mmCIF file of C-alpha atoms and ligand atoms in Angstrom:
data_model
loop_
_atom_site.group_PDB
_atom_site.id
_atom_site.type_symbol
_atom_site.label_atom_id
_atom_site.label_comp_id
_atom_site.label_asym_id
_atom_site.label_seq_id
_atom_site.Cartn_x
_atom_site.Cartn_y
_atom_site.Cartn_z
ATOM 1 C CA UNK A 29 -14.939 8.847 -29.053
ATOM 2 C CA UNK A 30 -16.440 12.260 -28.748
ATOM 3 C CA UNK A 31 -17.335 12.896 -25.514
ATOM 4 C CA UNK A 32 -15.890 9.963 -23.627
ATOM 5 C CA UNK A 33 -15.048 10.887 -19.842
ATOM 6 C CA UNK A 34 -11.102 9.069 -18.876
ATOM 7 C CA UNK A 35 -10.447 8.344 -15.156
ATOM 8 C CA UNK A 36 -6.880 8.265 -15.242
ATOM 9 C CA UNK A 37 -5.350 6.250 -12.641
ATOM 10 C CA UNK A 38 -1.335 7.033 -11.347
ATOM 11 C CA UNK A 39 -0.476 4.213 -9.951
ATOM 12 C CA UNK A 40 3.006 5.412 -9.217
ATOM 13 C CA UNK A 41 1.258 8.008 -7.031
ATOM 14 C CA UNK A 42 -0.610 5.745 -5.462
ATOM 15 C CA UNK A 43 2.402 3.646 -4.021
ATOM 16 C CA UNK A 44 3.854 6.743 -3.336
ATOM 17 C CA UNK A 45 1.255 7.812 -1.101
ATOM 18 C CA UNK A 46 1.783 4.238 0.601
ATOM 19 C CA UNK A 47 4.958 5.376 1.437
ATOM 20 C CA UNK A 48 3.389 8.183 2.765
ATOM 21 C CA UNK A 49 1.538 6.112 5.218
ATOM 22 C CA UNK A 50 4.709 4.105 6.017
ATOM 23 C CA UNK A 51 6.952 7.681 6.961
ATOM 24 C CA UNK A 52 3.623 8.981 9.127
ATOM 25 C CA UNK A 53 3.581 5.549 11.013
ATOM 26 C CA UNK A 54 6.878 3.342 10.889
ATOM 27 C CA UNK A 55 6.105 1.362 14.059
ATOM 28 C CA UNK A 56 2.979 0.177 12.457
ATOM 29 C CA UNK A 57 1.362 -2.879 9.829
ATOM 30 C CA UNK A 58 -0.913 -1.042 7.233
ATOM 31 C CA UNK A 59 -4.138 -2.525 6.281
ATOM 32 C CA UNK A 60 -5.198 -0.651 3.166
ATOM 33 C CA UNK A 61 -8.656 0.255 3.015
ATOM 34 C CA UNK A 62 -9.542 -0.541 -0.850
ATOM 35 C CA UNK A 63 -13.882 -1.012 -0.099
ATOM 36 C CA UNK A 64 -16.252 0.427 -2.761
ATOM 37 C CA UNK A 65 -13.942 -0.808 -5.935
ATOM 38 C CA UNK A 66 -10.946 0.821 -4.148
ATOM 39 C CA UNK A 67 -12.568 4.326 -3.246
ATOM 40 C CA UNK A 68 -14.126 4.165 -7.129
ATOM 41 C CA UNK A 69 -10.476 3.353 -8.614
ATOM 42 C CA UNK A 70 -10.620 -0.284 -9.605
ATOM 43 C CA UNK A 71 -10.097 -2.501 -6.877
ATOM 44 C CA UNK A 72 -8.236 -5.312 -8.386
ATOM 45 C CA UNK A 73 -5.775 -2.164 -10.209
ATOM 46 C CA UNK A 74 -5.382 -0.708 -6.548
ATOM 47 C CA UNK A 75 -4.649 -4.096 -4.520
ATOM 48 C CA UNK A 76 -1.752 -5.055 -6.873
ATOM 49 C CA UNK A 77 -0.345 -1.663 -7.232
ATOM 50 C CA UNK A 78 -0.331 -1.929 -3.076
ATOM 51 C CA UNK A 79 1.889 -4.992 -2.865
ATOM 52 C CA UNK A 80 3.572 -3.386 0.131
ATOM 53 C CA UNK A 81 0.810 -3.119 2.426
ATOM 54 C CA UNK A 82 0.335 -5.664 4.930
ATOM 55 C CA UNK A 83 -3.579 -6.242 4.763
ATOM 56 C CA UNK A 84 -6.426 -5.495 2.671
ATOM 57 C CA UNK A 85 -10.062 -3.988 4.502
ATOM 58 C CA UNK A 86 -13.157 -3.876 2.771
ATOM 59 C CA UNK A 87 -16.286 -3.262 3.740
ATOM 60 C CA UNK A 88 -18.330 -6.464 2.908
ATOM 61 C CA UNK A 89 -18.075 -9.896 2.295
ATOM 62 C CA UNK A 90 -18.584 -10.066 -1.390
ATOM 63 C CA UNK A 91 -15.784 -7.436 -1.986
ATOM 64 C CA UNK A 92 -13.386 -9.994 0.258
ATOM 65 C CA UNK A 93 -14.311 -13.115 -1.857
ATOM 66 C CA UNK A 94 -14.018 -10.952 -5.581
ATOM 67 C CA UNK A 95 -10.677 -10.066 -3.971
ATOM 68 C CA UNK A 96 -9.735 -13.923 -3.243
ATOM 69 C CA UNK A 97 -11.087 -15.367 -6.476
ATOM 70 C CA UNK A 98 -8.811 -12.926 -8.163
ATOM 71 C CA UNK A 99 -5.795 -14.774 -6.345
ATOM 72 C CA UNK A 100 -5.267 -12.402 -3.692
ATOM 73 C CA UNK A 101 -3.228 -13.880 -1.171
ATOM 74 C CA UNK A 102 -3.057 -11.541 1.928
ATOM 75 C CA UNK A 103 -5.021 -11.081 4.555
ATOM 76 C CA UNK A 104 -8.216 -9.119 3.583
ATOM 77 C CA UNK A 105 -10.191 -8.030 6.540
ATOM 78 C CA UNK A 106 -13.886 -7.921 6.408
ATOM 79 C CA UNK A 107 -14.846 -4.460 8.275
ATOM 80 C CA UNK A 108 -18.288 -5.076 8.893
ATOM 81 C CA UNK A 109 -18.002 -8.949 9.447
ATOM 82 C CA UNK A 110 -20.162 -11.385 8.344
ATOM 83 C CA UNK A 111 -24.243 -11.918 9.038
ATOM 84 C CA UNK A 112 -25.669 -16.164 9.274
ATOM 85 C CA UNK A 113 -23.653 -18.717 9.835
ATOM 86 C CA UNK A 114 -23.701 -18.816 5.974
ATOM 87 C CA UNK A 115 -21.327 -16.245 5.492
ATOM 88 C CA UNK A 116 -19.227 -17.530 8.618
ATOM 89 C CA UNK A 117 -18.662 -20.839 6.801
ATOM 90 C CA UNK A 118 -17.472 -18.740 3.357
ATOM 91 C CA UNK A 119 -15.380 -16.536 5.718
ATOM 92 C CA UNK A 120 -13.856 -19.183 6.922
ATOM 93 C CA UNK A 121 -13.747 -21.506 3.820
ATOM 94 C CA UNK A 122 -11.775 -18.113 2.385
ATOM 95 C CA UNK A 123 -9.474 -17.328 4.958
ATOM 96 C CA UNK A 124 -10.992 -13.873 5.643
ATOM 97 C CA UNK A 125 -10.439 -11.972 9.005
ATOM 98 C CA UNK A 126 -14.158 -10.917 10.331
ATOM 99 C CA UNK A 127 -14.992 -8.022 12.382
ATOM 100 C CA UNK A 128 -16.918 -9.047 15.092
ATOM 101 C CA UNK A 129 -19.521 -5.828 16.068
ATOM 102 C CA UNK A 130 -22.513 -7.750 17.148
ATOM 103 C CA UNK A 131 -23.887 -9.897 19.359
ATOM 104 C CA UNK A 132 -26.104 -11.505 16.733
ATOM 105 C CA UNK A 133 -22.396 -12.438 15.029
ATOM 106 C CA UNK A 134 -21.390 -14.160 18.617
ATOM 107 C CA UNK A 135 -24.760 -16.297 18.413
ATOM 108 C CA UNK A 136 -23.879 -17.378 14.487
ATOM 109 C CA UNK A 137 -20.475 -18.008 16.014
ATOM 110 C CA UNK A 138 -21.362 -20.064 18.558
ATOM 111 C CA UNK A 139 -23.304 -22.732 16.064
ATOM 112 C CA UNK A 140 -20.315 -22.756 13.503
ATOM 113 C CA UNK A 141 -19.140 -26.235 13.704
ATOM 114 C CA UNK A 142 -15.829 -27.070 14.994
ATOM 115 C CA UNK A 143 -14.284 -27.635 11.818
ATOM 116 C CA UNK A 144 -14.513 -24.376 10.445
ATOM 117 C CA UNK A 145 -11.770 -22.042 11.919
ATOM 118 C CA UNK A 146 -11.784 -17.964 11.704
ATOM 119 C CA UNK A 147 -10.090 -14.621 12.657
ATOM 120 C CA UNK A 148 -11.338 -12.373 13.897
ATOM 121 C CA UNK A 149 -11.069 -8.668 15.088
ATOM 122 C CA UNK A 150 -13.303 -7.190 17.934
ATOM 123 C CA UNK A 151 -14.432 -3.921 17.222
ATOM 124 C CA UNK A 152 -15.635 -1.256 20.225
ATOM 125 C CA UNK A 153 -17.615 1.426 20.003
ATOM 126 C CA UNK A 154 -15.563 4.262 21.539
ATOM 127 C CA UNK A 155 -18.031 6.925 20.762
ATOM 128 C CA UNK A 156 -19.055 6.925 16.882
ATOM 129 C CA UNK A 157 -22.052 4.828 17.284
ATOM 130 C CA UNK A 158 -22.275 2.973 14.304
ATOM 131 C CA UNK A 159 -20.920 -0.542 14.509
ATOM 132 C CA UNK A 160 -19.059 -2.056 17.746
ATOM 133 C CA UNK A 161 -19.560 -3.374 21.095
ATOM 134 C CA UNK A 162 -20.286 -1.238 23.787
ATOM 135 C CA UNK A 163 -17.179 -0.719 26.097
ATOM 136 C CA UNK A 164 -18.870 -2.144 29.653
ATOM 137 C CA UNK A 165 -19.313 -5.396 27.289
ATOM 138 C CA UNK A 166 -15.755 -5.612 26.324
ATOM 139 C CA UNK A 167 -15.071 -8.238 28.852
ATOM 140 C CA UNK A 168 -17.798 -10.463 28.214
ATOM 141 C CA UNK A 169 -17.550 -10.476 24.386
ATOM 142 C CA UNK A 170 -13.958 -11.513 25.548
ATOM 143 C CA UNK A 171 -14.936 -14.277 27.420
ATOM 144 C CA UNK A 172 -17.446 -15.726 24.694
ATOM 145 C CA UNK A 173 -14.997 -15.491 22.178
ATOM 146 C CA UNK A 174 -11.843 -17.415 24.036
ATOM 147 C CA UNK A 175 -14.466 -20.266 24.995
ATOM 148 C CA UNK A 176 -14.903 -21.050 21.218
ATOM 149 C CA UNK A 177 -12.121 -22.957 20.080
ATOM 150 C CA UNK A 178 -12.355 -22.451 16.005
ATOM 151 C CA UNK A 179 -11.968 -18.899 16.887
ATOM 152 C CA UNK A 180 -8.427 -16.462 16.938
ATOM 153 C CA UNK A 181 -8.982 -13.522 18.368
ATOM 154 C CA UNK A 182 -6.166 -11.170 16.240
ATOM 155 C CA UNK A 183 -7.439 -8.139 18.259
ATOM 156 C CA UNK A 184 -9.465 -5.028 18.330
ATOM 157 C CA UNK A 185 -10.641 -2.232 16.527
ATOM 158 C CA UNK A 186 -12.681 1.183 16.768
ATOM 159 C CA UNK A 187 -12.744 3.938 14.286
ATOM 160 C CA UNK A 188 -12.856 7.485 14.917
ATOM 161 C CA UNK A 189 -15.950 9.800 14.052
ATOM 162 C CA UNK A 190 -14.132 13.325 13.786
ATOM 163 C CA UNK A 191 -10.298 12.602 13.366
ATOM 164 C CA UNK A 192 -10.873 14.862 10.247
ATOM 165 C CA UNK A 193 -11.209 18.267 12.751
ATOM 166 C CA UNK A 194 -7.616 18.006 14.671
ATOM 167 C CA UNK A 195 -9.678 20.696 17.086
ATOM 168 C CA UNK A 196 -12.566 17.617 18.075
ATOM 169 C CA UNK A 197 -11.879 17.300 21.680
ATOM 170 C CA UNK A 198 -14.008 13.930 20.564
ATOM 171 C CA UNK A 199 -10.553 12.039 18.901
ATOM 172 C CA UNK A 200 -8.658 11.983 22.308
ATOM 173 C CA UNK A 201 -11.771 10.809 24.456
ATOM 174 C CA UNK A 202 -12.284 7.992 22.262
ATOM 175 C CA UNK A 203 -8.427 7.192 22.945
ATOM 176 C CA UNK A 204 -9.038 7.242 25.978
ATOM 177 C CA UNK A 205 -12.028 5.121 25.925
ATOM 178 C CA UNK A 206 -10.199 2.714 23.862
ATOM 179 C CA UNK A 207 -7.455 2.555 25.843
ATOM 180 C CA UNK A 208 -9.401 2.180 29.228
ATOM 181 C CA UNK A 209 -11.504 -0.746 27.183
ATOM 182 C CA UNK A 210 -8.861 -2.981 26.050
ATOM 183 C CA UNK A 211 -6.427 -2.595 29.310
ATOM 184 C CA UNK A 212 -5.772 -6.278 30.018
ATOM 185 C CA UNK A 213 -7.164 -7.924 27.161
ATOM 186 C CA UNK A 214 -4.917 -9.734 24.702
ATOM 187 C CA UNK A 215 -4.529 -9.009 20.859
ATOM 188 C CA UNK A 216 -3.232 -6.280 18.800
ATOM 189 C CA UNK A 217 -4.608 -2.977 18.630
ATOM 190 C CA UNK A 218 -5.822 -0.991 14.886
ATOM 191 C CA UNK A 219 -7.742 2.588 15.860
ATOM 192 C CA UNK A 220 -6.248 4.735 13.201
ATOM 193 C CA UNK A 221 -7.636 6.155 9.799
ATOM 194 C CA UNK A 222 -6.347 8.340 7.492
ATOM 195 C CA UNK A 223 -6.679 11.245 9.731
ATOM 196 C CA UNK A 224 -5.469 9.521 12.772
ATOM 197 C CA UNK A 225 -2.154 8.773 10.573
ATOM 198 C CA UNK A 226 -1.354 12.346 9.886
ATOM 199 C CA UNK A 227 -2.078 13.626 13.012
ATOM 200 C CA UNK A 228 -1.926 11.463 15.841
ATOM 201 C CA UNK A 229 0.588 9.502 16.543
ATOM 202 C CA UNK A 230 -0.722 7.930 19.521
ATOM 203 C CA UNK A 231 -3.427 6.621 17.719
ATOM 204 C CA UNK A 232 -0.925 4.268 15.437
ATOM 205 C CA UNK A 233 -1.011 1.187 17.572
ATOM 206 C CA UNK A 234 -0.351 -1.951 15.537
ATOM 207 C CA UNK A 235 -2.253 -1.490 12.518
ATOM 208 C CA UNK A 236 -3.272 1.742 10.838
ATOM 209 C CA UNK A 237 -5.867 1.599 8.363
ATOM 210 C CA UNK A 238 -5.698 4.659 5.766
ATOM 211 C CA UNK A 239 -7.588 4.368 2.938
ATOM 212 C CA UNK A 240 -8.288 8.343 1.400
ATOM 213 C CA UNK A 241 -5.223 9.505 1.956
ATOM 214 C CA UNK A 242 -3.614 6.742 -0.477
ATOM 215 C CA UNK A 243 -5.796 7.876 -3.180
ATOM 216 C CA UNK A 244 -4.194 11.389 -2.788
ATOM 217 C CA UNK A 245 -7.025 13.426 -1.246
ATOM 218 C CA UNK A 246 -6.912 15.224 1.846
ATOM 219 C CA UNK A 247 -7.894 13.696 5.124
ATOM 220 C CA UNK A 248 -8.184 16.833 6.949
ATOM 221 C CA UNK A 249 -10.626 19.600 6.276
ATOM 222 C CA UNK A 250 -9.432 22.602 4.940
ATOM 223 C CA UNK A 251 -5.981 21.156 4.331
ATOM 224 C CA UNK A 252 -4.674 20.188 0.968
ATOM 225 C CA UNK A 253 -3.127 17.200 -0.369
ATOM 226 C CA UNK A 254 0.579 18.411 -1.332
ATOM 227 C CA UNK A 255 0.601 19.935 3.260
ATOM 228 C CA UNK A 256 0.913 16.176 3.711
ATOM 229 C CA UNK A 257 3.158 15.447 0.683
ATOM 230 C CA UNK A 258 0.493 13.277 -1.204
ATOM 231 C CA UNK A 259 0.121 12.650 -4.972
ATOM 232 C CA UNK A 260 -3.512 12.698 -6.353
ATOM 233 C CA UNK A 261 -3.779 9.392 -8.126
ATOM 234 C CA UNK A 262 -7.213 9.239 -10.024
ATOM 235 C CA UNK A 263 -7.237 12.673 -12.972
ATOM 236 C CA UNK A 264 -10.603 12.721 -14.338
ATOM 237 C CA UNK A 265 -10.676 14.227 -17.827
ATOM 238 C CA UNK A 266 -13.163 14.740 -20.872
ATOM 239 C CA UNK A 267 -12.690 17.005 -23.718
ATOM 240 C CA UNK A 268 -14.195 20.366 -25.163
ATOM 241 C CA UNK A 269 -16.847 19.296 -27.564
ATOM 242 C CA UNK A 270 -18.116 22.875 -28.488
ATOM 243 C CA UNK A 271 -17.103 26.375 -28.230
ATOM 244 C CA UNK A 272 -19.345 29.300 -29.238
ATOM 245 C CA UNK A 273 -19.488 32.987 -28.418
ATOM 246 C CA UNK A 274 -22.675 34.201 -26.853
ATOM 247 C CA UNK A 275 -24.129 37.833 -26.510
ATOM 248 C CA UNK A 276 -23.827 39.404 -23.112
ATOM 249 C CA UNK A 277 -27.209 39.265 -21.124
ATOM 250 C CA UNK A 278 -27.664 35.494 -22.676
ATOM 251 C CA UNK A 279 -28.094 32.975 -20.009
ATOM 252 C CA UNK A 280 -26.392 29.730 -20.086
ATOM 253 C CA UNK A 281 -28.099 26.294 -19.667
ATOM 254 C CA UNK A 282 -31.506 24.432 -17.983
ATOM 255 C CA UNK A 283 -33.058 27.133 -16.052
ATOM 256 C CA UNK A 284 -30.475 29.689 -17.299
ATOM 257 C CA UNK A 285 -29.249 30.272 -14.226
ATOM 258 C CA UNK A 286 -26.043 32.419 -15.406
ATOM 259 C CA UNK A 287 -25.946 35.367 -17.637
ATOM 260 C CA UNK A 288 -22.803 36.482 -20.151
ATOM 261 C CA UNK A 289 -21.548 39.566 -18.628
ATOM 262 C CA UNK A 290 -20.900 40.401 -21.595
ATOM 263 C CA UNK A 291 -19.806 39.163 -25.087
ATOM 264 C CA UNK A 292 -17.824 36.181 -24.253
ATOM 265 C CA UNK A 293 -16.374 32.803 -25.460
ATOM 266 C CA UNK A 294 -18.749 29.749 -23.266
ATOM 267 C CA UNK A 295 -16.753 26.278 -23.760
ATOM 268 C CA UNK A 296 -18.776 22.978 -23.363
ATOM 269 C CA UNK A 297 -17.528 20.095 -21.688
ATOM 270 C CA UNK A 298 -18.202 16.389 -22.698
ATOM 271 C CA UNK A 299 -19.082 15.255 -19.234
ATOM 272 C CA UNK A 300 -22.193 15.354 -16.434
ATOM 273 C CA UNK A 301 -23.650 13.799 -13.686
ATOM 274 C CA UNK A 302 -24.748 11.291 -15.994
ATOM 275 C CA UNK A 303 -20.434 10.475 -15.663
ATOM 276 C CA UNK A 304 -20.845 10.989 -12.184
ATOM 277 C CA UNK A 305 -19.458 15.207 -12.285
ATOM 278 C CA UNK A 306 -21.462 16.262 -9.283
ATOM 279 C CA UNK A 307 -24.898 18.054 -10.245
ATOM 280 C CA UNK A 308 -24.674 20.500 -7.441
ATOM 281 C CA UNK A 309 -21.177 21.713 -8.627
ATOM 282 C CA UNK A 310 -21.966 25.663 -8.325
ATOM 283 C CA UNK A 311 -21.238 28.313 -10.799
ATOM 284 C CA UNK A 312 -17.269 28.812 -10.677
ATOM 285 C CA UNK A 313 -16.338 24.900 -9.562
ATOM 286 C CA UNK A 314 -12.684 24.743 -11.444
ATOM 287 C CA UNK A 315 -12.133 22.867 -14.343
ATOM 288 C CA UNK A 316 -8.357 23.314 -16.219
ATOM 289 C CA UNK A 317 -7.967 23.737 -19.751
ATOM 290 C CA UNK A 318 -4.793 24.371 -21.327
ATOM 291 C CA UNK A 319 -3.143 25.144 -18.607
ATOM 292 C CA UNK A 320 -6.099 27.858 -17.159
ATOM 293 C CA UNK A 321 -8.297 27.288 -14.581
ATOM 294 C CA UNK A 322 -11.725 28.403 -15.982
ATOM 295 C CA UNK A 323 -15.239 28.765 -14.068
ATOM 296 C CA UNK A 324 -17.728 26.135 -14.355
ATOM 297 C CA UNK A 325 -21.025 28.620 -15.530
ATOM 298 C CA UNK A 326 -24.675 27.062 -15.434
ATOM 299 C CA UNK A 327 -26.259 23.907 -14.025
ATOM 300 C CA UNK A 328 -24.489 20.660 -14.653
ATOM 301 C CA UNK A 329 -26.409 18.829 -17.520
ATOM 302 C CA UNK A 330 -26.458 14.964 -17.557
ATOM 303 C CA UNK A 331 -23.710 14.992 -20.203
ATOM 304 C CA UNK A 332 -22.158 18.345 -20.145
ATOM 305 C CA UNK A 333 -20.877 21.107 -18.445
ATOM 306 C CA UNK A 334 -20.297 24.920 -19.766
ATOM 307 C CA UNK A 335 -16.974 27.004 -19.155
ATOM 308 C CA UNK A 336 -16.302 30.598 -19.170
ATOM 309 C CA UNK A 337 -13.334 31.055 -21.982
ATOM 310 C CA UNK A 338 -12.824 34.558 -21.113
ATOM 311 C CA UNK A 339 -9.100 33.422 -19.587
ATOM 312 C CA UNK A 340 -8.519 30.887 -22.368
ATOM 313 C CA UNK A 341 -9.767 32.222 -25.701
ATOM 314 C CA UNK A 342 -7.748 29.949 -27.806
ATOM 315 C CA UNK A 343 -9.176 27.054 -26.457
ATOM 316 C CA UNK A 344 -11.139 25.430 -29.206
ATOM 317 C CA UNK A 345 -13.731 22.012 -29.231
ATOM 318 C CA UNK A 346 -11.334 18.308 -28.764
ATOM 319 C CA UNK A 347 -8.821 19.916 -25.767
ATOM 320 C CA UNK A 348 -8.402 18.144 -23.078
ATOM 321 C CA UNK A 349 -10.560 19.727 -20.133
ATOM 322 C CA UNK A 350 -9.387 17.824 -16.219
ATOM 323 C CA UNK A 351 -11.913 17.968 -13.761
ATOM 324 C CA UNK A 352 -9.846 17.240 -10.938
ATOM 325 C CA UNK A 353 -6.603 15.748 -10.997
ATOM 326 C CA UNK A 354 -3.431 17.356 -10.182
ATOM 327 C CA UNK A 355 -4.035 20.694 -11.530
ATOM 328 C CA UNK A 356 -7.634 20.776 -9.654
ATOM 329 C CA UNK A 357 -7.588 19.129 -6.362
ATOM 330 C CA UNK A 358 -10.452 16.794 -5.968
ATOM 331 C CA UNK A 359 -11.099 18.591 -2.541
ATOM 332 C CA UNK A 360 -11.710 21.758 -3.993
ATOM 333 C CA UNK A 361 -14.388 20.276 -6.241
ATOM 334 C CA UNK A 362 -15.941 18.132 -3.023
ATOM 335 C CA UNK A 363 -15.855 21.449 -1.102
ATOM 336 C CA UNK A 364 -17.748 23.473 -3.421
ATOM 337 C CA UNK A 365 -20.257 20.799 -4.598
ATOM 338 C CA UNK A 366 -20.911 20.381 -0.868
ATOM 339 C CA UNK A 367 -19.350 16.627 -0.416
ATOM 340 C CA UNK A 368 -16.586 14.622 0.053
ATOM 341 C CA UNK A 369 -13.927 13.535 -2.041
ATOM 342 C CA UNK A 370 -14.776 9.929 -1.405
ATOM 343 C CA UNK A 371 -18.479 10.114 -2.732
ATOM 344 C CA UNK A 372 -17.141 11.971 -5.975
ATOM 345 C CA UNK A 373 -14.598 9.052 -6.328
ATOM 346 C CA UNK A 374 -17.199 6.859 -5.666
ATOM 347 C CA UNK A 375 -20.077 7.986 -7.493
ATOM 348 C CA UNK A 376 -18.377 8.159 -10.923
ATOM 349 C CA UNK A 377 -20.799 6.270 -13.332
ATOM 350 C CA UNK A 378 -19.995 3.258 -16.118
ATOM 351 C CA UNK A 379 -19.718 5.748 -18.590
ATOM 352 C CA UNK A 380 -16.476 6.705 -17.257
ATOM 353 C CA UNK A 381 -12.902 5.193 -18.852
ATOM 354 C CA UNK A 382 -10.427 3.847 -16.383
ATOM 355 C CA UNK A 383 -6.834 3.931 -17.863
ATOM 356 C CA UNK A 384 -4.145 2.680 -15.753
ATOM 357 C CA UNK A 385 -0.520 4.314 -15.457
ATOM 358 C CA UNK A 386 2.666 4.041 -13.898
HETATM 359 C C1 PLP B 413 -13.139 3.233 5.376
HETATM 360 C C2 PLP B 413 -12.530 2.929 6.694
HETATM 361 C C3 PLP B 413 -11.231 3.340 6.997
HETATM 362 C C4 PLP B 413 -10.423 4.278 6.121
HETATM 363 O O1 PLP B 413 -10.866 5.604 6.371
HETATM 364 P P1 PLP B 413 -10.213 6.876 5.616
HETATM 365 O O2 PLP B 413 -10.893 8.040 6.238
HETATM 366 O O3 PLP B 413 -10.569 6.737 4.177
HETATM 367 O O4 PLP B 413 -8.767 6.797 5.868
HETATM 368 C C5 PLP B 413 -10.688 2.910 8.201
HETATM 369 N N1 PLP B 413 -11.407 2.142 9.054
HETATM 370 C C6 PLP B 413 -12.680 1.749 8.806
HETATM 371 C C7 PLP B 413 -13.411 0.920 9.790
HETATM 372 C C8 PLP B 413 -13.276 2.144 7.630
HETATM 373 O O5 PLP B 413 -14.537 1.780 7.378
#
């Protein structure tokens, strides 16, 4: 094992940050949103560590039927529904709640035979334009969906496009929109994400649906994950493999694009974007080593990373090196390789070790 890169996964933290979810929003049923393998943590880890939350969301069908071969009992709802009467029939056959978006669904719908009954949520578009019904059609869809017996409508959704900027005058006109929509029509209500949870109340309704903020990352930008009391849950860790002490003036790396200031100690670490480590992580991206926080120095290779040692002389090749974790915040990382948490949790490659704690 010489280079191996270890995803670490707290589970502890992660049903602590559930709880976290439950203080922000009391009033409310949580739907957990565990798509993409559980934000890149291992979804089948992730959905039994959450045995308190109400609901599971993904994003497709195939995730919702892995998730019910597995044995998963609860309800898992389907955020971007089903397409063919194909995948109506599974939904059904599996007990999975659909989001309807689409009038092409509604048509599907409408030839599903009598026998095969299904759940569904209504989703409007409030303002993100991506997926929903327009609101002047709100009626309608409605009306097409209480004249098809086999159908239960649970109630309706619509997801917010800049919840992460509390200053986005755009978060309280889609309220609005929402609220104006739905006036009248029967069913539950589920608006809020992450960043509706921490910061707007009035967006809790009957179902909140956080999914970054139970993986311990920020969903506001240019906050931090310990302002909102949350744990980081995935550390992702590889080891020093080499450490060598180069001339000042040397450059460091494919197209040497940092110089030694001087005589210095350059650590390399075991992992790249070949383990998913961002390639665009700049020159001075954190990485902690023995309990330092050194500068990331050169390009990101597809297996390795250098290290100025200047703080941390003594650290010599097999320590442990975190890349984020709880001693680097996976925002910090996101911020300065110019993404999101959620892609680097998502992106991280085969190559990568999950263990599972806690
Ligand atoms: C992914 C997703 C969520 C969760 O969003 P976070 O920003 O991760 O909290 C909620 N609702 C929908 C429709 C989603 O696709």
């Amino acid at each position: 094992m010489s280079r191996r890169a270890i995803a670490r996964i707290n589970l502890a933290a992660l049903r602590h940050n559930l709880q976290r979810v439950r203080d922000y929003a009391p009033e409310s049923k949580v739907m957990a949103a565990i798509k993409a393998e559980g934000y890149g943590h291992g979804v089948l880890q992730v959905a039994n560590a959450l045995h308190d939350a109400d609901a599971l969301a993904v994003a497709s069908m195939e995730e919702a039927v892995q998730l019910r071969f597995a044995g998963e009992q609860r309800p898992i709802v389907v955020l971007a529904g089903f397409q063919g009467i194909d995948e109506a029939r599974q939904a059904s056959d599996q007990r999975l709640q659909v989001v309807i978006h689409d009038d092409s669904q509604l048509e599907s719908l409408g030839e599903l035979e009598k026998a095969f009954k299904l759940a569904v949520w209504i989703k409007v578009d409030t303002g993100m334009h991506r997926l929903g019904f327009a609101v002047d059609s709100v009626e309608s869809v409605a009306g097409r969906i209480s004249a098809m017996p086999n159908l239960e409508l649970i109630g309706w959704m619509t997801h917010f496009a800049c919840a992460d900027n509390p200053e986005d005058a755009l978060t309280q006109r889609q309220l609005d929109c929402f609220t104006a929509a739905v006036q009248g029509q029967a069913g539950l209500h589920s608006i809020a994400n992450s960043a509706g949870i921490v910061t707007r109340p009035d967006s809790h309704a009957d179902w909140v649906r956080p999914g970054i903020m139970l993986y311990g990352s920020s969903p506001i930008i240019d906050r931090w994950p310990d302002e909102f009391d949350l744990q980081p849950v995935m550390s992702l860790e590889s080891i020093l493999i080499s450490v060598h002490n180069i001339k000042a003036g040397e450059g460091i790396g494919y197209g040497q694009t940092w110089a030694c200031p001087e005589d210095m100690p350059v650590g390399v670490v075991g992992i790249g974007y070949g383990d998913g480590y961002p390639r665009h992580a700049p020159n001075g991206t954190p990485v902690w080593i023995n309990h330092t926080e050194v500068p990331l120095v050169g390009r990101v290779s597809m297996d390795m990373i250098c290290v100025d040692l200047r703080e941390c002389p003594q650290a010599k090749a097999g320590d442990v090196a975190e890349l984020w974790g709880s001693n680097v915040p996976v925002d910090r990382v996101a911020r300065m390789a110019g993404t999101i948490s959620y892609e680097l949790f998502c992106r991280l490659t085969s190559r990568v070790e999950f263990k599972y704690e806690g």
